[in-house]
PDB file of C-alpha atoms and ligand atoms in Angstrom:
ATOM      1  CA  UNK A  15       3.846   5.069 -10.643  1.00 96.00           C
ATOM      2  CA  UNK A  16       0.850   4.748  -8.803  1.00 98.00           C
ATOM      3  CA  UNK A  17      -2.684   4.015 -10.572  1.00 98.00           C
ATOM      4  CA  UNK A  18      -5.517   4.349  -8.991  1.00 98.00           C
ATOM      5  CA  UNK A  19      -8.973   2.683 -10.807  1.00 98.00           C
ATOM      6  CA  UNK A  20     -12.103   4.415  -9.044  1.00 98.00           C
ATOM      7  CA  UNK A  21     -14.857   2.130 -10.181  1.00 98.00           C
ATOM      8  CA  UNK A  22     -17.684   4.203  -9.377  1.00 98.00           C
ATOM      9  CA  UNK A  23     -21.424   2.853  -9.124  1.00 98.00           C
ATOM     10  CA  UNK A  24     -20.832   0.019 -11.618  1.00 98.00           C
ATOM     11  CA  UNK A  25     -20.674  -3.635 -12.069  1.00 98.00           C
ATOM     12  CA  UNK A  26     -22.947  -5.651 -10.090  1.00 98.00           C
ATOM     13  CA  UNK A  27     -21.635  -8.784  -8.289  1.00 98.00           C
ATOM     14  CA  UNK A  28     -21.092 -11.319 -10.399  1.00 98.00           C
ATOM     15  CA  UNK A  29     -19.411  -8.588 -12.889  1.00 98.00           C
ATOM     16  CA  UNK A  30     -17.315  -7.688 -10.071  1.00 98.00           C
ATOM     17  CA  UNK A  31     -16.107 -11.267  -8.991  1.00 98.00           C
ATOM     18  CA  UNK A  32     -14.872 -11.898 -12.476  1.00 97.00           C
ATOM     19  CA  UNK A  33     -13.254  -8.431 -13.172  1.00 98.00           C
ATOM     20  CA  UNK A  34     -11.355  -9.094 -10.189  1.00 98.00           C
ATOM     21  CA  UNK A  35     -10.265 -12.436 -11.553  1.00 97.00           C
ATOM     22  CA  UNK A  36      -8.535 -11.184 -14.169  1.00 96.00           C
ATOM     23  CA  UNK A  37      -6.958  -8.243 -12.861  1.00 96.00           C
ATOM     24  CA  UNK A  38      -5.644 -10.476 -10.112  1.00 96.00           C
ATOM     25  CA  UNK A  39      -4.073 -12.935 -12.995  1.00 94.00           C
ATOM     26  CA  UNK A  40      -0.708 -10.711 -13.064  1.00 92.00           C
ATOM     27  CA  UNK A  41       1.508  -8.976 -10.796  1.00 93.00           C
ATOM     28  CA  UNK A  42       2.328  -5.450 -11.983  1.00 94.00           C
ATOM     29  CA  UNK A  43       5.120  -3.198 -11.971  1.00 93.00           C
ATOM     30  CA  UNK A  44       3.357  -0.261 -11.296  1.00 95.00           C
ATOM     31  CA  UNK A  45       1.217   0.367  -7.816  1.00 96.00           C
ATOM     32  CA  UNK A  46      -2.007  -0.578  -8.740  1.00 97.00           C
ATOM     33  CA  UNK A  47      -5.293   0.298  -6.609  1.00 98.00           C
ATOM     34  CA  UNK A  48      -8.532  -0.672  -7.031  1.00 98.00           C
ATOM     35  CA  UNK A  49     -11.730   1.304  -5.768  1.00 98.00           C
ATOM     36  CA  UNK A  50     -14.074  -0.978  -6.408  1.00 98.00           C
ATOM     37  CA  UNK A  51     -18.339   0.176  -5.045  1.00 98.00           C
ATOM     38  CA  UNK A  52     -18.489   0.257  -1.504  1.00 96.00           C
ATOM     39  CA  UNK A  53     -20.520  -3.280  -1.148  1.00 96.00           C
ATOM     40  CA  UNK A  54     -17.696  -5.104  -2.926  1.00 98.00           C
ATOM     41  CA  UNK A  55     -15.028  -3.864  -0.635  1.00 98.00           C
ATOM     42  CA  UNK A  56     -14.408  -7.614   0.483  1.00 97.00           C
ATOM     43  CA  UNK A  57     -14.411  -9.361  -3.113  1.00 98.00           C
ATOM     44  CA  UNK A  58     -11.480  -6.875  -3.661  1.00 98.00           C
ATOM     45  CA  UNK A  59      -8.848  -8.811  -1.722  1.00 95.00           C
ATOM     46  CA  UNK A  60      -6.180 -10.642  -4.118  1.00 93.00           C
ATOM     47  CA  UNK A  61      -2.474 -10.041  -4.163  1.00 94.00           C
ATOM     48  CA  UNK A  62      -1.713  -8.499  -6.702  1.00 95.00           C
ATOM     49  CA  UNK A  63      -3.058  -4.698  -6.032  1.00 97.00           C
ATOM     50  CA  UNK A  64      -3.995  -2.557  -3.595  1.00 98.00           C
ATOM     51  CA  UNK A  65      -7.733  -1.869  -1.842  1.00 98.00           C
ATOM     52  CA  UNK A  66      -8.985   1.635  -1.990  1.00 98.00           C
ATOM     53  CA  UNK A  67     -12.297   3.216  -0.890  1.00 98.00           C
ATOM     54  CA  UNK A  68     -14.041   5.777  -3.174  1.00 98.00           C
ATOM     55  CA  UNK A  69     -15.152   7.174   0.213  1.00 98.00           C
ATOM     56  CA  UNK A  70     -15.149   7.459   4.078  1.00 98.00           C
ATOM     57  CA  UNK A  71     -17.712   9.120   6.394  1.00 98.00           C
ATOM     58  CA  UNK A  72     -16.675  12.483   8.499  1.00 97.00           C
ATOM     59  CA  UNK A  73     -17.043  10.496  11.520  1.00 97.00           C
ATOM     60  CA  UNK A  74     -15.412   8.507  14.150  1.00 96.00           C
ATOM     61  CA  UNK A  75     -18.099   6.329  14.410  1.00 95.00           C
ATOM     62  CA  UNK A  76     -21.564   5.799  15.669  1.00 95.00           C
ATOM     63  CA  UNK A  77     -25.624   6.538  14.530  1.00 97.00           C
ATOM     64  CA  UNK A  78     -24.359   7.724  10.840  1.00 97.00           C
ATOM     65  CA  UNK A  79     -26.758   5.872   8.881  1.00 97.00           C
ATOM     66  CA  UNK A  80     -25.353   4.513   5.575  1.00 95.00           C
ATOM     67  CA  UNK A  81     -21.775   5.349   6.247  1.00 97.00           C
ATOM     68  CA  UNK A  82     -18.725   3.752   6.674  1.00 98.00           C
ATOM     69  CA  UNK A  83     -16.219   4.896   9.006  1.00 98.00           C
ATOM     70  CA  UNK A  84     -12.264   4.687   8.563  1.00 98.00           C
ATOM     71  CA  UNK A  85     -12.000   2.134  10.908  1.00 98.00           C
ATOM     72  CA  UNK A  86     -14.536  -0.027   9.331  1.00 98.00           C
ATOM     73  CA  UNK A  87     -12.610   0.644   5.882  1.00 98.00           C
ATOM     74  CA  UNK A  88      -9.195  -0.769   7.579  1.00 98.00           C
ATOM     75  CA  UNK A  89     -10.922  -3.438   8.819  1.00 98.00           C
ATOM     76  CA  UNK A  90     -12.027  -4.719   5.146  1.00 97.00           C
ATOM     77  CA  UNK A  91      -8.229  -4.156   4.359  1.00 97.00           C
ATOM     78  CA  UNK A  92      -8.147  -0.556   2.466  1.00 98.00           C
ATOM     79  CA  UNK A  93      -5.173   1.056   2.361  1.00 98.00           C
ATOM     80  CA  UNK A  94      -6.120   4.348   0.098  1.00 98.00           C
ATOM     81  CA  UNK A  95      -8.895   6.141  -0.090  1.00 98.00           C
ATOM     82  CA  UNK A  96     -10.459   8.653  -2.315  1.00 98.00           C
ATOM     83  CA  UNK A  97     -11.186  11.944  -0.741  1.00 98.00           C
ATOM     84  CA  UNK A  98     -13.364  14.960  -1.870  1.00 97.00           C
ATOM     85  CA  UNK A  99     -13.743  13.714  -5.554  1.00 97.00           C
ATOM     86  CA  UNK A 100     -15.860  16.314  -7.893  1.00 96.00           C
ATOM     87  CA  UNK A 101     -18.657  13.790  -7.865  1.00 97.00           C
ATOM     88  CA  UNK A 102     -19.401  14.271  -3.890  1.00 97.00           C
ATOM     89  CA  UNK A 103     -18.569  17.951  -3.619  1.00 96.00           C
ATOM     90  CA  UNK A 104     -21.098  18.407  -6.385  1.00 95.00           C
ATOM     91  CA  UNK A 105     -24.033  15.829  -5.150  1.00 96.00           C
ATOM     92  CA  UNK A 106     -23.251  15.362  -1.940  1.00 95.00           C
ATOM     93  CA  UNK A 107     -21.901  19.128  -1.060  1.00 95.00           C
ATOM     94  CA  UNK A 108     -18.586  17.682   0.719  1.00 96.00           C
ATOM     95  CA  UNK A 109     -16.930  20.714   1.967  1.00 94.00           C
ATOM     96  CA  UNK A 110     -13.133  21.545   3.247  1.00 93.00           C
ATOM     97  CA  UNK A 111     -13.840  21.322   6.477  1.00 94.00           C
ATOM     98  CA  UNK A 112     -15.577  17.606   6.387  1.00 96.00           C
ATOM     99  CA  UNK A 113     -13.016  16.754   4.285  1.00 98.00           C
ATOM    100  CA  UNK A 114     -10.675  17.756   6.966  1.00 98.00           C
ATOM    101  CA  UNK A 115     -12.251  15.423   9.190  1.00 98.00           C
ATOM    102  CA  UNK A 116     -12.229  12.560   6.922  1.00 98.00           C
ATOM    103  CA  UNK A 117      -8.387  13.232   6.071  1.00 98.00           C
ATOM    104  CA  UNK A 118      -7.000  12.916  10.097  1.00 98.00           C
ATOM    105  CA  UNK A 119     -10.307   9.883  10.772  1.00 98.00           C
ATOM    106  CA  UNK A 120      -8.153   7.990   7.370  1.00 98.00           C
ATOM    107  CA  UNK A 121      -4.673   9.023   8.870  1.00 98.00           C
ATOM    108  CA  UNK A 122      -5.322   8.047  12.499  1.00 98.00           C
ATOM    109  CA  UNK A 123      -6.752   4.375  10.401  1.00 98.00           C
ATOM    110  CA  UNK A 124      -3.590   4.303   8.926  1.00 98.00           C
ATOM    111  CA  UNK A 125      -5.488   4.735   5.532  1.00 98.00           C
ATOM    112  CA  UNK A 126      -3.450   6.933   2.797  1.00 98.00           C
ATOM    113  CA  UNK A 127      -5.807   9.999   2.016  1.00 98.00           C
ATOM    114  CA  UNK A 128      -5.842  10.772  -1.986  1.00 98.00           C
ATOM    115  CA  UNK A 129      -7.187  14.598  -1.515  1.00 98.00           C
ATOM    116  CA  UNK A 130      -9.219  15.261  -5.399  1.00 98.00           C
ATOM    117  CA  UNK A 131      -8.552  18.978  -6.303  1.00 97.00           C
ATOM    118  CA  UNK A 132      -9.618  20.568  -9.753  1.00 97.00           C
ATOM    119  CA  UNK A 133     -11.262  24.183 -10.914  1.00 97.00           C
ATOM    120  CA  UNK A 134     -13.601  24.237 -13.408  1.00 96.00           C
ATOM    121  CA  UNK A 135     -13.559  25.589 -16.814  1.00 96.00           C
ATOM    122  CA  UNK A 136     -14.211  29.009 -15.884  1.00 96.00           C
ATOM    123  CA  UNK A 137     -12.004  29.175 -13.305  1.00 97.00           C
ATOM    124  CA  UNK A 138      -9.226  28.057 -15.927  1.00 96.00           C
ATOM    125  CA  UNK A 139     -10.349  30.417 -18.085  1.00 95.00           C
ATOM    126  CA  UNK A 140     -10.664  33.297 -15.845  1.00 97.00           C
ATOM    127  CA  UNK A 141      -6.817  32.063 -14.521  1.00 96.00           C
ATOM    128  CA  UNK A 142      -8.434  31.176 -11.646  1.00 97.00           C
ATOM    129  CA  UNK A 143      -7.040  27.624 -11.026  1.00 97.00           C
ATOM    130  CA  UNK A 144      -3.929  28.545  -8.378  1.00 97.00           C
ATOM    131  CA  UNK A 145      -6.321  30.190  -6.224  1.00 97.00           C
ATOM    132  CA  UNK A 146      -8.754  28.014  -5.993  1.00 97.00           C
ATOM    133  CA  UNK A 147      -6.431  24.739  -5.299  1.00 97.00           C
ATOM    134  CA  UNK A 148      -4.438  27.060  -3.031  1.00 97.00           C
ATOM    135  CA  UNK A 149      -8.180  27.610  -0.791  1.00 97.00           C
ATOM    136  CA  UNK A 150      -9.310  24.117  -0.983  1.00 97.00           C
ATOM    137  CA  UNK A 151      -5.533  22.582   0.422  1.00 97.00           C
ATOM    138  CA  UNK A 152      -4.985  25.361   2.758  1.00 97.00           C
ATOM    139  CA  UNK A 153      -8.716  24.131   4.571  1.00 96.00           C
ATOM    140  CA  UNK A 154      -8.763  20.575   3.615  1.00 97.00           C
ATOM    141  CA  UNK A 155      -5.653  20.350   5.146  1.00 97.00           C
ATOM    142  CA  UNK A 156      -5.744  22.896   7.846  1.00 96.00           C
ATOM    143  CA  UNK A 157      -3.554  21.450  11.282  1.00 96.00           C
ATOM    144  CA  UNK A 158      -2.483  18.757   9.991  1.00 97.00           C
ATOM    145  CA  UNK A 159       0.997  17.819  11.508  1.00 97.00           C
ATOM    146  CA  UNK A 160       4.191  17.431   8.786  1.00 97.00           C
ATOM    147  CA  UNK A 161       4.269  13.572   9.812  1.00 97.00           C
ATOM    148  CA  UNK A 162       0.726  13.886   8.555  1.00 97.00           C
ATOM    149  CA  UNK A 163       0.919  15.709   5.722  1.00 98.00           C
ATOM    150  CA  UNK A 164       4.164  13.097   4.658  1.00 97.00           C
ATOM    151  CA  UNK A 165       1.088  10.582   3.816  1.00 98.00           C
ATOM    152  CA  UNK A 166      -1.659  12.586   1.847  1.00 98.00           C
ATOM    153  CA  UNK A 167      -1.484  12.031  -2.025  1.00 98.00           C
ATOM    154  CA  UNK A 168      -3.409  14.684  -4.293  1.00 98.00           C
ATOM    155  CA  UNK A 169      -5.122  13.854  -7.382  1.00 98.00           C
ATOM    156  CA  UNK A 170      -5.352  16.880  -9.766  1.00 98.00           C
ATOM    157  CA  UNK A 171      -8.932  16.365 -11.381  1.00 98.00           C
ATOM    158  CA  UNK A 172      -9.424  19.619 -13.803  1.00 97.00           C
ATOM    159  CA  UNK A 173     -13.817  18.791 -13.077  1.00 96.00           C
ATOM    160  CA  UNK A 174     -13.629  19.702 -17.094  1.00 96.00           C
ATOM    161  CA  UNK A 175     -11.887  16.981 -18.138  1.00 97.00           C
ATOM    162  CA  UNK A 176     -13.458  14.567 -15.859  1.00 95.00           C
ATOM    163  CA  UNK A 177     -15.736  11.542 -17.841  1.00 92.00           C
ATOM    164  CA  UNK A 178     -15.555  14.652 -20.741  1.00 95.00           C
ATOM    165  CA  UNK A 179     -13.142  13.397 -22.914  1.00 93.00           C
ATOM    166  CA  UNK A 180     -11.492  16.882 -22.507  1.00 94.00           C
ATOM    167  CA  UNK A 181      -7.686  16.753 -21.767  1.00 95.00           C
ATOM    168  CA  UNK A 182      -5.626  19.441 -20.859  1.00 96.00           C
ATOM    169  CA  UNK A 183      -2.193  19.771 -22.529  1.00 96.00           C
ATOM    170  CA  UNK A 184       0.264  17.525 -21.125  1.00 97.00           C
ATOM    171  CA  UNK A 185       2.264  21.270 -20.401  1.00 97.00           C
ATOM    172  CA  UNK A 186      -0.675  22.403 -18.312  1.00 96.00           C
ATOM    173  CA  UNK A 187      -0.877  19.184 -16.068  1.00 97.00           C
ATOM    174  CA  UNK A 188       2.827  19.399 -15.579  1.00 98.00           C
ATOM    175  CA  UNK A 189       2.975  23.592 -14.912  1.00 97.00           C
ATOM    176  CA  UNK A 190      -0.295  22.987 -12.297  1.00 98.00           C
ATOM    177  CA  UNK A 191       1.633  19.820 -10.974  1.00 98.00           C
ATOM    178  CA  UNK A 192       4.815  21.757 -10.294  1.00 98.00           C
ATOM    179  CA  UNK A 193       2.775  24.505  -9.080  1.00 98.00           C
ATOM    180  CA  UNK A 194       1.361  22.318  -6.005  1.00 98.00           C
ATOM    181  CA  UNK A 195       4.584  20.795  -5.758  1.00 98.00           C
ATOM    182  CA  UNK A 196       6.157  24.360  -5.345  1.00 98.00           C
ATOM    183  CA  UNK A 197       2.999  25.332  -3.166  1.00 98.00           C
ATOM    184  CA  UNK A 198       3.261  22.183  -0.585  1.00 97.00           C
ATOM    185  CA  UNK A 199       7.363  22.481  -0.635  1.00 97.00           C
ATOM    186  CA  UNK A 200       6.607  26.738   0.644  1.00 96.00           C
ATOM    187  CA  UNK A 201       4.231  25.824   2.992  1.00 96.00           C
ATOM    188  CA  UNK A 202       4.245  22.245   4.168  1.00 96.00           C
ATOM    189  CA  UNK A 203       8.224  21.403   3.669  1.00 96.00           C
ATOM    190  CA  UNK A 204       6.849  18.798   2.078  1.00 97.00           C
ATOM    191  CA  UNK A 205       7.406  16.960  -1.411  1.00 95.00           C
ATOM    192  CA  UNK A 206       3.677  15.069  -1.946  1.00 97.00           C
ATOM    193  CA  UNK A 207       2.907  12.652  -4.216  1.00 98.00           C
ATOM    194  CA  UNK A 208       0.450  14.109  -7.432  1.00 98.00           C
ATOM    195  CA  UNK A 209      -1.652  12.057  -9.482  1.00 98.00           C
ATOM    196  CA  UNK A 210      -3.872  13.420 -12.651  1.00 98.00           C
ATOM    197  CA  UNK A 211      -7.235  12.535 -12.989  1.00 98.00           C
ATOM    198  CA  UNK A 212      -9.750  12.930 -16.368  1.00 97.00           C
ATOM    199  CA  UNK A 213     -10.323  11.357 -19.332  1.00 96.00           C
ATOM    200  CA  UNK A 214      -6.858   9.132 -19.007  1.00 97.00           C
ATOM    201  CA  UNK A 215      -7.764   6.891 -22.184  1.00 96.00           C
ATOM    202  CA  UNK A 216      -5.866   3.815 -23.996  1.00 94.00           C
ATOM    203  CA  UNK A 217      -5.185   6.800 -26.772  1.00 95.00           C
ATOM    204  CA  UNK A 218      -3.286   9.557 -24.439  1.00 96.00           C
ATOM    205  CA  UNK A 219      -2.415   6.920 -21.484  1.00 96.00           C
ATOM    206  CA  UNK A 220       1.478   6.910 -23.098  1.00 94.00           C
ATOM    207  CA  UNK A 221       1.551  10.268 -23.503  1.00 96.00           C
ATOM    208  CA  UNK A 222       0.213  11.386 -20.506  1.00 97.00           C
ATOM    209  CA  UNK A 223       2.787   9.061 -18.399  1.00 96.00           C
ATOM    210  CA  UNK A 224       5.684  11.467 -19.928  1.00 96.00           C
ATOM    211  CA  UNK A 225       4.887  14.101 -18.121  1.00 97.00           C
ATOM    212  CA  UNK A 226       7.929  14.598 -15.703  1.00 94.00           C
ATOM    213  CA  UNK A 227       6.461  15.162 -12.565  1.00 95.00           C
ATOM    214  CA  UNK A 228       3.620  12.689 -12.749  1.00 97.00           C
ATOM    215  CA  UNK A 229       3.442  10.191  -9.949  1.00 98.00           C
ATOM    216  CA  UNK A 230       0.643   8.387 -11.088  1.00 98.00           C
ATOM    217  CA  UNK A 231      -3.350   8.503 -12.482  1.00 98.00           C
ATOM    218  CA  UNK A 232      -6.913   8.668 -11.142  1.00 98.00           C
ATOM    219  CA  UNK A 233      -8.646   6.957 -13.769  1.00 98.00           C
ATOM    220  CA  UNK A 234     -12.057   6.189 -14.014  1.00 98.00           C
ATOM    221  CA  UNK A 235     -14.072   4.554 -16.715  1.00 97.00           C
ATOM    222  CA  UNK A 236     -11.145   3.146 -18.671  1.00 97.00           C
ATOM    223  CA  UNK A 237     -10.305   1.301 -15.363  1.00 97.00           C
ATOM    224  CA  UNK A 238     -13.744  -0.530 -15.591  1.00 98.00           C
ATOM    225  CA  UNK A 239     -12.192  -2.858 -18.577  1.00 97.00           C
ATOM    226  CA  UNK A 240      -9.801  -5.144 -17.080  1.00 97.00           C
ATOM    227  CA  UNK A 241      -8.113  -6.534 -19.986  1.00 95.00           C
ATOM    228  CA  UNK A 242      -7.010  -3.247 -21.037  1.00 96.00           C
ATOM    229  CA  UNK A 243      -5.595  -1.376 -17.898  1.00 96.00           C
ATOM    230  CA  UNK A 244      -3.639  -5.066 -17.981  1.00 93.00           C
ATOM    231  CA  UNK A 245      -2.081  -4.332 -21.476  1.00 93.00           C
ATOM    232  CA  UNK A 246      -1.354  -0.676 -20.530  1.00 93.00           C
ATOM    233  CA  UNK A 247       0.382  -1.670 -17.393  1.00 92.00           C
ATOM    234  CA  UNK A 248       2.875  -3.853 -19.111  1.00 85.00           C
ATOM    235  CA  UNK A 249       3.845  -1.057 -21.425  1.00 72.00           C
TER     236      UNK A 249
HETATM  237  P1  PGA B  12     -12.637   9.504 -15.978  1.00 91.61           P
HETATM  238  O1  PGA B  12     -12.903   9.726 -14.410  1.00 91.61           O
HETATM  239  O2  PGA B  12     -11.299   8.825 -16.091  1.00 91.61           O
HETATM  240  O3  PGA B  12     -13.765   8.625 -16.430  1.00 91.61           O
HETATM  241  O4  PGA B  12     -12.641  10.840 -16.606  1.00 91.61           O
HETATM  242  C1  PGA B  12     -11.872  10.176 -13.589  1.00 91.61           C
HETATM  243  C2  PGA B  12     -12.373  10.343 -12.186  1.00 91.61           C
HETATM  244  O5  PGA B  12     -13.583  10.525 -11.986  1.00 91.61           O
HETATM  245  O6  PGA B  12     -11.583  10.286 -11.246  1.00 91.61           O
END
């Protein structure tokens, strides 16, 4: 399994430093990878887990003022990063096609892209949901080459159940799953990695992690306690 911990815009320093401390303590079975806030990119650098980036800029490089470019990222030693989460398409109005750029800028870095897809509630309710992951992978992901493709990971984030405390059935994640399984297999000949994303809690973390086809989790604020996502890990 692979667990990803997106920290968000929390902690300051000194919180960070010792959160890092303790998660560092063990070595865990699991893949586990920490996306700490951008300015602690380079307290993130123990052993025992992975560094992601909750972000990358659409450029090479260059007058981008508060940015950070893949290269940059690599350089601090991130090896995932985050791309097109609900929180930047919404503030930030990320579309497909910058999020195309970011994609091959992270590939070319030799950074593993996590592409966030998820429909809102009323496009779940209006059975909505296949089209609108189909249109955001088919441009997100337009000319990519199959080597390419080999390396993206997608984190299914329903943008309902994100930070909401809403879950979706642990049928639904695993029909959608298999759906963009089935989709990538049709028209990538490709078998990608999917993680889910949204309200993964210490109550439905077990449950959620028998869902067959479930390579992993996007979890956010239960992966700011470190003591926990230790205990769940061992399970
Ligand atoms: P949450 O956040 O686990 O707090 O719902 C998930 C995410 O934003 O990726």
């Amino acid at each position: 399994m692979l667990i990803v911990l997106n920290h968000k815009m929390n902690f300051t320093k000194e919180e960070a430093i010792s959160y890092e401390k303790v998660i560092n303590q063990k070595s865990y079975h699991d893949e586990l990878v920490i996306c700490p806030s951008m300015g602690y990119l380079s307290l993130f650098q123990g052993k025992n887990y992975r560094l992601g980036s909750q972000n990358v800029s659409q450029y090479e490089q260059g007058s981008h003022t508060g940015e950070i470019s893949s290269t940059q990222l690599r350089s601090l030693g991130v090896s995932y990063c985050l791309v097109g989460h609900s929180e930047r398409r919404k503030e930030y109005f990320e579309d497909s096609l910058s999020l195309n750029q970011k994609i091959k800028w992270l590939l070319k870095s030799n950074i593993t892209p996590i592409l966030c897809l998820g429909e809102t509630l009323e496009e779940r309710q209006s059975n909505l949901t296949e089209d609108i992951l189909k249109k955001d992978m088919t441009m997100s992901l337009a000319n990519l080459s199959h080597q390419e493709l080999e390396k993206i990971i997608i984190a299914y984030e329903p943008i309902w159940a994100i930070g909401t405390g809403s879950v979706p059935t642990n049928e639904m994640i695993e029909n959608t799953v298999k759906w963009i399984k089935h989709f990538w297999c049709e028209n990538y000949q490709v078998q990608p990695k999917v993680l889910y994303g949204g309200s993964v809690n210490k109550q439905n973390y077990l449950t959620l992690k028998t869902i067959p086809n479930i390579d992993g989790f996007l979890i956010g604020s239960l992966g700011l306690q470190a003591e926990t996502i230790q205990t769940l890990l061992e399970q």
